Amino acid sequence: MVSREDERLKRGQIDETSQDQNSKMITATRLYFARYKIKNGDLTHAERIYQRIIDDILSNDDSCDHANLAVSTLLLALLQQRMGDIKETRKTFLRFFRIIVVQNNDIDECACSAKVLQAFALFEMKQGHRRKSFELVKKAVEMDNQLRPVLQWKQFRDVMKELETKN
């Protein structure tokens, strides 16, 4: 079985020089600390930690590590959703895609971005925006075909049927 990281290397989405182990270890430690804060009920501190991680990734002059940015964005968005801050959750997702598109105009095969897009689609579905959610998940599947099974989920099948009857 090939790991997602190996697959991304093979596709040329990342190079081996971006695999700075020390940086990854620091990020992982900070992510675990944020998780610890969440478990202890200090959600606002965890939110600040996630924000700082994202800011640090973006301020890195070398290149953006989409995988770390995607993980941090997903964790921040989940936390904001848990805190009931729908507006900030949506802004977090949109900020990720603004960053990715500015840095890399061709994100058509970025598996990390596809996962974030899928999460954004599920978030929008939960908010009652069924069509928007369906369009987002279709784009995610276009970016990473391994996500195709999500289209078989009942909520997306229902939207597909609804759109077919309108046409």
mmCIF file of C-alpha atoms in Angstrom, residues 9 14-21 62-63:
data_model
loop_
_atom_site.group_PDB
_atom_site.id
_atom_site.type_symbol
_atom_site.label_atom_id
_atom_site.label_comp_id
_atom_site.label_asym_id
_atom_site.label_seq_id
_atom_site.Cartn_x
_atom_site.Cartn_y
_atom_site.Cartn_z
ATOM 1 C CA LEU A 9 5.948 12.716 -4.044
ATOM 2 C CA ILE A 14 5.923 17.905 -2.962
ATOM 3 C CA ASP A 15 9.641 17.481 -3.127
ATOM 4 C CA GLU A 16 11.916 15.805 -0.638
ATOM 5 C CA THR A 17 13.514 19.092 0.438
ATOM 6 C CA SER A 18 10.174 20.231 1.907
ATOM 7 C CA GLN A 19 10.267 17.272 4.277
ATOM 8 C CA ASP A 20 12.166 19.106 7.021
ATOM 9 C CA GLN A 21 11.776 16.666 9.914
ATOM 10 C CA ASP A 62 10.731 28.692 1.244
ATOM 11 C CA SER A 63 7.444 27.258 0.095
#
